[in-house]
mmCIF file with all atom_site columns, C-alpha atoms in Angstrom:
data_model
loop_
_atom_site.group_PDB
_atom_site.id
_atom_site.type_symbol
_atom_site.label_atom_id
_atom_site.label_alt_id
_atom_site.label_comp_id
_atom_site.label_asym_id
_atom_site.label_entity_id
_atom_site.label_seq_id
_atom_site.pdbx_PDB_ins_code
_atom_site.Cartn_x
_atom_site.Cartn_y
_atom_site.Cartn_z
_atom_site.occupancy
_atom_site.B_iso_or_equiv
_atom_site.pdbx_formal_charge
_atom_site.auth_seq_id
_atom_site.auth_comp_id
_atom_site.auth_asym_id
_atom_site.auth_atom_id
_atom_site.pdbx_PDB_model_num
ATOM 1   C CA . MET A 1 1   ? 24.006  -2.887  5.655   1.00 35.00 ? 208 MET A CA 1
ATOM 2   C CA . THR A 1 2   ? 20.346  -4.437  5.791   1.00 46.00 ? 209 THR A CA 1
ATOM 3   C CA . SER A 1 3   ? 17.228  -1.624  6.564   1.00 58.00 ? 210 SER A CA 1
ATOM 4   C CA . ASP A 1 4   ? 13.868  -2.068  7.571   1.00 83.00 ? 211 ASP A CA 1
ATOM 5   C CA . LEU A 1 5   ? 13.949  1.058   6.308   1.00 90.00 ? 212 LEU A CA 1
ATOM 6   C CA . SER A 1 6   ? 11.558  0.240   3.317   1.00 94.00 ? 213 SER A CA 1
ATOM 7   C CA . GLY A 1 7   ? 9.546   -2.532  5.691   1.00 95.00 ? 214 GLY A CA 1
ATOM 8   C CA . ILE A 1 8   ? 9.145   -6.108  6.417   1.00 95.00 ? 215 ILE A CA 1
ATOM 9   C CA . ILE A 1 9   ? 7.235   -8.925  4.723   1.00 95.00 ? 216 ILE A CA 1
ATOM 10  C CA . LYS A 1 10  ? 6.245   -11.435 7.119   1.00 95.00 ? 217 LYS A CA 1
ATOM 11  C CA . GLU A 1 11  ? 3.431   -14.229 5.811   1.00 93.00 ? 218 GLU A CA 1
ATOM 12  C CA . LYS A 1 12  ? 3.044   -12.395 2.845   1.00 94.00 ? 219 LYS A CA 1
ATOM 13  C CA . THR A 1 13  ? 1.946   -8.948  4.848   1.00 96.00 ? 220 THR A CA 1
ATOM 14  C CA . HIS A 1 14  ? 4.140   -5.729  4.800   1.00 97.00 ? 221 HIS A CA 1
ATOM 15  C CA . PHE A 1 15  ? 4.546   -4.540  7.733   1.00 98.00 ? 222 PHE A CA 1
ATOM 16  C CA . PHE A 1 16  ? 5.645   -0.678  7.777   1.00 97.00 ? 223 PHE A CA 1
ATOM 17  C CA . GLN A 1 17  ? 6.150   2.138   10.459  1.00 97.00 ? 224 GLN A CA 1
ATOM 18  C CA . ILE A 1 18  ? 5.305   5.809   10.600  1.00 97.00 ? 225 ILE A CA 1
ATOM 19  C CA . ARG A 1 19  ? 5.839   8.148   13.030  1.00 97.00 ? 226 ARG A CA 1
ATOM 20  C CA . VAL A 1 20  ? 3.372   10.622  12.969  1.00 98.00 ? 227 VAL A CA 1
ATOM 21  C CA . PHE A 1 21  ? 5.081   14.276  12.959  1.00 97.00 ? 228 PHE A CA 1
ATOM 22  C CA . TYR A 1 22  ? 3.508   18.409  13.788  1.00 96.00 ? 229 TYR A CA 1
ATOM 23  C CA . GLU A 1 23  ? 3.313   18.678  9.369   1.00 96.00 ? 230 GLU A CA 1
ATOM 24  C CA . ASP A 1 24  ? 0.897   15.245  9.506   1.00 97.00 ? 231 ASP A CA 1
ATOM 25  C CA . THR A 1 25  ? -1.643  17.106  12.405  1.00 96.00 ? 232 THR A CA 1
ATOM 26  C CA . ASP A 1 26  ? -4.270  19.604  11.766  1.00 95.00 ? 233 ASP A CA 1
ATOM 27  C CA . PHE A 1 27  ? -5.628  22.452  14.117  1.00 93.00 ? 234 PHE A CA 1
ATOM 28  C CA . THR A 1 28  ? -6.831  19.965  16.718  1.00 93.00 ? 235 THR A CA 1
ATOM 29  C CA . GLY A 1 29  ? -3.848  18.509  17.136  1.00 93.00 ? 236 GLY A CA 1
ATOM 30  C CA . ILE A 1 30  ? -5.216  14.976  15.647  1.00 97.00 ? 237 ILE A CA 1
ATOM 31  C CA . VAL A 1 31  ? -3.656  13.124  11.889  1.00 97.00 ? 238 VAL A CA 1
ATOM 32  C CA . TYR A 1 32  ? -5.311  15.171  9.434   1.00 96.00 ? 239 TYR A CA 1
ATOM 33  C CA . HIS A 1 33  ? -7.344  12.142  7.469   1.00 96.00 ? 240 HIS A CA 1
ATOM 34  C CA . ALA A 1 34  ? -6.064  12.296  4.188   1.00 96.00 ? 241 ALA A CA 1
ATOM 35  C CA . ASN A 1 35  ? -2.917  11.695  5.617   1.00 97.00 ? 242 ASN A CA 1
ATOM 36  C CA . TYR A 1 36  ? -4.063  8.486   6.451   1.00 98.00 ? 243 TYR A CA 1
ATOM 37  C CA . LEU A 1 37  ? -4.115  8.002   2.127   1.00 97.00 ? 244 LEU A CA 1
ATOM 38  C CA . LYS A 1 38  ? -0.096  8.957   2.435   1.00 97.00 ? 245 LYS A CA 1
ATOM 39  C CA . PHE A 1 39  ? 0.713   6.713   5.168   1.00 98.00 ? 246 PHE A CA 1
ATOM 40  C CA . ALA A 1 40  ? -1.064  3.926   3.251   1.00 97.00 ? 247 ALA A CA 1
ATOM 41  C CA . GLU A 1 41  ? 0.795   4.666   -0.680  1.00 96.00 ? 248 GLU A CA 1
ATOM 42  C CA . ARG A 1 42  ? 3.876   4.474   1.358   1.00 96.00 ? 249 ARG A CA 1
ATOM 43  C CA . GLY A 1 43  ? 3.533   1.160   2.658   1.00 97.00 ? 250 GLY A CA 1
ATOM 44  C CA . ARG A 1 44  ? 2.384   -0.438  -0.677  1.00 95.00 ? 251 ARG A CA 1
ATOM 45  C CA . THR A 1 45  ? 5.464   1.577   -2.508  1.00 95.00 ? 252 THR A CA 1
ATOM 46  C CA . ASN A 1 46  ? 7.414   -0.098  0.097   1.00 95.00 ? 253 ASN A CA 1
ATOM 47  C CA . PHE A 1 47  ? 6.296   -3.120  -0.409  1.00 96.00 ? 254 PHE A CA 1
ATOM 48  C CA . LEU A 1 48  ? 6.328   -3.355  -4.167  1.00 95.00 ? 255 LEU A CA 1
ATOM 49  C CA . ARG A 1 49  ? 9.606   -1.504  -3.460  1.00 95.00 ? 256 ARG A CA 1
ATOM 50  C CA . LEU A 1 50  ? 10.275  -4.758  -1.578  1.00 95.00 ? 257 LEU A CA 1
ATOM 51  C CA . LEU A 1 51  ? 9.970   -7.976  -4.976  1.00 94.00 ? 258 LEU A CA 1
ATOM 52  C CA . ASP A 1 52  ? 11.742  -4.762  -6.687  1.00 94.00 ? 259 ASP A CA 1
ATOM 53  C CA . ILE A 1 53  ? 9.236   -3.292  -8.406  1.00 94.00 ? 260 ILE A CA 1
ATOM 54  C CA . ASN A 1 54  ? 9.850   0.714   -8.763  1.00 91.00 ? 261 ASN A CA 1
ATOM 55  C CA . HIS A 1 55  ? 7.917   3.532   -9.433  1.00 90.00 ? 262 HIS A CA 1
ATOM 56  C CA . SER A 1 56  ? 11.281  5.147   -10.679 1.00 90.00 ? 263 SER A CA 1
ATOM 57  C CA . ASP A 1 57  ? 11.910  2.036   -12.687 1.00 90.00 ? 264 ASP A CA 1
ATOM 58  C CA . LEU A 1 58  ? 9.126   1.811   -14.749 1.00 90.00 ? 265 LEU A CA 1
ATOM 59  C CA . ILE A 1 59  ? 8.498   5.328   -14.889 1.00 89.00 ? 266 ILE A CA 1
ATOM 60  C CA . SER A 1 60  ? 12.279  5.827   -17.171 1.00 91.00 ? 267 SER A CA 1
ATOM 61  C CA . THR A 1 61  ? 11.961  2.949   -19.569 1.00 88.00 ? 268 THR A CA 1
ATOM 62  C CA . ASN A 1 62  ? 11.660  3.564   -23.214 1.00 90.00 ? 269 ASN A CA 1
ATOM 63  C CA . GLU A 1 63  ? 7.310   2.727   -22.698 1.00 89.00 ? 270 GLU A CA 1
ATOM 64  C CA . PRO A 1 64  ? 6.919   3.909   -19.182 1.00 91.00 ? 271 PRO A CA 1
ATOM 65  C CA . LYS A 1 65  ? 4.113   2.465   -17.035 1.00 93.00 ? 272 LYS A CA 1
ATOM 66  C CA . TYR A 1 66  ? 2.336   3.839   -13.600 1.00 93.00 ? 273 TYR A CA 1
ATOM 67  C CA . PHE A 1 67  ? -0.067  2.779   -11.111 1.00 93.00 ? 274 PHE A CA 1
ATOM 68  C CA . VAL A 1 68  ? -3.060  4.451   -10.461 1.00 94.00 ? 275 VAL A CA 1
ATOM 69  C CA . VAL A 1 69  ? -5.949  4.057   -7.930  1.00 95.00 ? 276 VAL A CA 1
ATOM 70  C CA . TYR A 1 70  ? -9.002  2.491   -9.299  1.00 95.00 ? 277 TYR A CA 1
ATOM 71  C CA . LYS A 1 71  ? -11.579 1.994   -7.100  1.00 97.00 ? 278 LYS A CA 1
ATOM 72  C CA . MET A 1 72  ? -11.204 2.230   -3.066  1.00 97.00 ? 279 MET A CA 1
ATOM 73  C CA . ASN A 1 73  ? -12.978 1.891   -0.046  1.00 98.00 ? 280 ASN A CA 1
ATOM 74  C CA . SER A 1 74  ? -11.503 3.438   3.096   1.00 97.00 ? 281 SER A CA 1
ATOM 75  C CA . LYS A 1 75  ? -12.531 3.515   6.647   1.00 98.00 ? 282 LYS A CA 1
ATOM 76  C CA . PHE A 1 76  ? -11.623 5.972   9.234   1.00 97.00 ? 283 PHE A CA 1
ATOM 77  C CA . LEU A 1 77  ? -12.103 3.841   12.772  1.00 98.00 ? 284 LEU A CA 1
ATOM 78  C CA . GLY A 1 78  ? -10.109 5.868   15.245  1.00 97.00 ? 285 GLY A CA 1
ATOM 79  C CA . THR A 1 79  ? -7.250  9.096   16.091  1.00 97.00 ? 286 THR A CA 1
ATOM 80  C CA . SER A 1 80  ? -3.880  9.141   16.042  1.00 98.00 ? 287 SER A CA 1
ATOM 81  C CA . THR A 1 81  ? -1.588  12.447  17.456  1.00 97.00 ? 288 THR A CA 1
ATOM 82  C CA . ILE A 1 82  ? 2.385   13.733  17.211  1.00 96.00 ? 289 ILE A CA 1
ATOM 83  C CA . ASP A 1 83  ? 5.055   11.175  18.329  1.00 96.00 ? 290 ASP A CA 1
ATOM 84  C CA . ASP A 1 84  ? 2.128   8.408   17.634  1.00 98.00 ? 291 ASP A CA 1
ATOM 85  C CA . ILE A 1 85  ? 4.134   5.587   15.582  1.00 98.00 ? 292 ILE A CA 1
ATOM 86  C CA . LEU A 1 86  ? 1.916   3.851   13.078  1.00 98.00 ? 293 LEU A CA 1
ATOM 87  C CA . GLU A 1 87  ? 2.003   0.417   11.199  1.00 98.00 ? 294 GLU A CA 1
ATOM 88  C CA . VAL A 1 88  ? 0.488   0.081   7.404   1.00 98.00 ? 295 VAL A CA 1
ATOM 89  C CA . ARG A 1 89  ? -0.340  -3.500  6.932   1.00 98.00 ? 296 ARG A CA 1
ATOM 90  C CA . SER A 1 90  ? -1.262  -4.418  3.201   1.00 97.00 ? 297 SER A CA 1
ATOM 91  C CA . ILE A 1 91  ? -2.007  -7.648  1.757   1.00 96.00 ? 298 ILE A CA 1
ATOM 92  C CA . PHE A 1 92  ? -2.484  -7.942  -2.070  1.00 95.00 ? 299 PHE A CA 1
ATOM 93  C CA . LYS A 1 93  ? -5.201  -9.687  -2.262  1.00 94.00 ? 300 LYS A CA 1
ATOM 94  C CA . SER A 1 94  ? -5.292  -10.779 -5.841  1.00 94.00 ? 301 SER A CA 1
ATOM 95  C CA . ILE A 1 95  ? -3.912  -9.669  -9.557  1.00 93.00 ? 302 ILE A CA 1
ATOM 96  C CA . GLU A 1 96  ? -5.954  -10.802 -12.531 1.00 90.00 ? 303 GLU A CA 1
ATOM 97  C CA . GLY A 1 97  ? -5.790  -8.771  -15.966 1.00 88.00 ? 304 GLY A CA 1
ATOM 98  C CA . VAL A 1 98  ? -5.567  -5.127  -15.483 1.00 92.00 ? 305 VAL A CA 1
ATOM 99  C CA . ARG A 1 99  ? -6.668  -5.039  -11.559 1.00 95.00 ? 306 ARG A CA 1
ATOM 100 C CA . LEU A 1 100 ? -4.589  -5.554  -8.741  1.00 96.00 ? 307 LEU A CA 1
ATOM 101 C CA . LYS A 1 101 ? -5.843  -5.904  -5.171  1.00 96.00 ? 308 LYS A CA 1
ATOM 102 C CA . ILE A 1 102 ? -4.665  -4.580  -2.122  1.00 97.00 ? 309 ILE A CA 1
ATOM 103 C CA . ASP A 1 103 ? -5.809  -4.630  1.919   1.00 96.00 ? 310 ASP A CA 1
ATOM 104 C CA . GLN A 1 104 ? -4.579  -2.069  3.355   1.00 98.00 ? 311 GLN A CA 1
ATOM 105 C CA . ASP A 1 105 ? -4.778  -1.124  7.580   1.00 98.00 ? 312 ASP A CA 1
ATOM 106 C CA . ILE A 1 106 ? -3.143  1.247   9.463   1.00 98.00 ? 313 ILE A CA 1
ATOM 107 C CA . PHE A 1 107 ? -2.836  0.279   13.497  1.00 98.00 ? 314 PHE A CA 1
ATOM 108 C CA . LYS A 1 108 ? -2.061  2.123   16.094  1.00 98.00 ? 315 LYS A CA 1
ATOM 109 C CA . ASP A 1 109 ? 0.300   -0.331  18.722  1.00 96.00 ? 316 ASP A CA 1
ATOM 110 C CA . GLU A 1 110 ? -2.953  -3.231  18.294  1.00 96.00 ? 317 GLU A CA 1
ATOM 111 C CA . LYS A 1 111 ? -6.185  -0.505  17.851  1.00 98.00 ? 318 LYS A CA 1
ATOM 112 C CA . LYS A 1 112 ? -7.386  -0.061  13.867  1.00 98.00 ? 319 LYS A CA 1
ATOM 113 C CA . LEU A 1 113 ? -7.115  3.773   13.051  1.00 98.00 ? 320 LEU A CA 1
ATOM 114 C CA . PHE A 1 114 ? -7.820  2.830   9.514   1.00 98.00 ? 321 PHE A CA 1
ATOM 115 C CA . SER A 1 115 ? -8.733  0.441   6.548   1.00 98.00 ? 322 SER A CA 1
ATOM 116 C CA . ALA A 1 116 ? -8.712  0.356   2.803   1.00 98.00 ? 323 ALA A CA 1
ATOM 117 C CA . ASN A 1 117 ? -9.921  -1.857  0.032   1.00 97.00 ? 324 ASN A CA 1
ATOM 118 C CA . ILE A 1 118 ? -7.815  -0.974  -3.250  1.00 97.00 ? 325 ILE A CA 1
ATOM 119 C CA . GLU A 1 119 ? -8.462  -1.645  -6.770  1.00 97.00 ? 326 GLU A CA 1
ATOM 120 C CA . PHE A 1 120 ? -5.338  -0.523  -9.214  1.00 95.00 ? 327 PHE A CA 1
ATOM 121 C CA . ALA A 1 121 ? -4.434  -0.581  -12.638 1.00 95.00 ? 328 ALA A CA 1
ATOM 122 C CA . LEU A 1 122 ? -0.886  -0.096  -14.555 1.00 94.00 ? 329 LEU A CA 1
ATOM 123 C CA . LEU A 1 123 ? -1.608  2.359   -17.918 1.00 95.00 ? 330 LEU A CA 1
ATOM 124 C CA . ASP A 1 124 ? 0.763   3.223   -19.859 1.00 93.00 ? 331 ASP A CA 1
ATOM 125 C CA . LYS A 1 125 ? 2.142   6.624   -20.924 1.00 93.00 ? 332 LYS A CA 1
ATOM 126 C CA . ASN A 1 126 ? -1.838  6.970   -22.658 1.00 94.00 ? 333 ASN A CA 1
ATOM 127 C CA . ALA A 1 127 ? -2.952  6.219   -19.691 1.00 94.00 ? 334 ALA A CA 1
ATOM 128 C CA . LYS A 1 128 ? -4.492  3.321   -21.681 1.00 95.00 ? 335 LYS A CA 1
ATOM 129 C CA . PRO A 1 129 ? -4.293  0.048   -19.730 1.00 94.00 ? 336 PRO A CA 1
ATOM 130 C CA . LEU A 1 130 ? -2.167  -2.115  -19.199 1.00 93.00 ? 337 LEU A CA 1
ATOM 131 C CA . LYS A 1 131 ? -2.244  -6.075  -18.071 1.00 93.00 ? 338 LYS A CA 1
ATOM 132 C CA . PHE A 1 132 ? 0.253   -6.791  -15.543 1.00 93.00 ? 339 PHE A CA 1
ATOM 133 C CA . PRO A 1 133 ? 4.021   -7.811  -17.282 1.00 92.00 ? 340 PRO A CA 1
ATOM 134 C CA . ASP A 1 134 ? 4.393   -11.384 -16.252 1.00 93.00 ? 341 ASP A CA 1
ATOM 135 C CA . ASP A 1 135 ? 7.358   -11.055 -14.389 1.00 93.00 ? 342 ASP A CA 1
ATOM 136 C CA . MET A 1 136 ? 5.605   -7.907  -12.043 1.00 94.00 ? 343 MET A CA 1
ATOM 137 C CA . LYS A 1 137 ? 2.252   -10.791 -11.811 1.00 94.00 ? 344 LYS A CA 1
ATOM 138 C CA . LEU A 1 138 ? 4.955   -13.854 -10.224 1.00 95.00 ? 345 LEU A CA 1
ATOM 139 C CA . LYS A 1 139 ? 6.659   -11.306 -7.905  1.00 95.00 ? 346 LYS A CA 1
ATOM 140 C CA . ILE A 1 140 ? 2.813   -10.494 -6.734  1.00 95.00 ? 347 ILE A CA 1
ATOM 141 C CA . LYS A 1 141 ? 1.670   -12.839 -6.762  1.00 94.00 ? 348 LYS A CA 1
ATOM 142 C CA . LYS A 1 142 ? 4.383   -14.784 -4.427  1.00 94.00 ? 349 LYS A CA 1
ATOM 143 C CA . TYR A 1 143 ? 2.505   -11.933 -1.840  1.00 93.00 ? 350 TYR A CA 1
ATOM 144 C CA . THR A 1 144 ? -0.818  -12.977 -2.720  1.00 93.00 ? 351 THR A CA 1
ATOM 145 C CA . ILE A 1 145 ? -2.861  -14.274 0.314   1.00 85.00 ? 352 ILE A CA 1
ATOM 146 C CA . LEU A 1 146 ? -6.183  -16.121 -0.780  1.00 73.00 ? 353 LEU A CA 1
ATOM 147 C CA . PHE A 1 147 ? -9.098  -15.620 1.120   1.00 66.00 ? 354 PHE A CA 1
ATOM 148 C CA . VAL A 1 148 ? -12.419 -17.723 1.330   1.00 57.00 ? 355 VAL A CA 1
ATOM 149 C CA . GLY A 1 149 ? -15.276 -15.043 2.823   1.00 64.00 ? 356 GLY A CA 1
ATOM 150 C CA . SER A 1 150 ? -13.368 -13.604 5.501   1.00 64.00 ? 357 SER A CA 1
ATOM 151 C CA . VAL A 1 151 ? -11.295 -16.014 5.645   1.00 58.00 ? 358 VAL A CA 1
ATOM 152 C CA . ARG A 1 152 ? -7.110  -15.779 5.516   1.00 64.00 ? 359 ARG A CA 1
ATOM 153 C CA . CYS A 1 153 ? -6.072  -19.268 4.016   1.00 64.00 ? 360 CYS A CA 1
ATOM 154 C CA . VAL A 1 154 ? -1.992  -18.250 3.877   1.00 59.00 ? 361 VAL A CA 1
#
């Protein structure tokens, strides 16, 4: 049985849909701003899951590893409300040394509501940065998109 529960990867971009629930909204009826960060996290986690990189596997080994956000630039560009279907689009920009860079956008229909450029690190159990293991690096590099300036070079 196949399922798009984790989204799909198309042309090196991960697409993940989320329905806005009542719990995602604030007292005004629009999505609370911090929930866009949660939606982006779900998109990233599912992108990695489709590459067979699972958080549960990383933390349950003899030498546990953890992804952490190192730096994030985000823009809130629009709003959404209950029952909207949002789409998180994630692109790996680079993986070098101890940093993984991902761009993520959240759309309602084709209107961009949220945009983030995020840098991650991989830490060991003592919170020390690790170089990404070669097998993980190869899986991610396969889906990394090269940009020259702001132009996408697939």
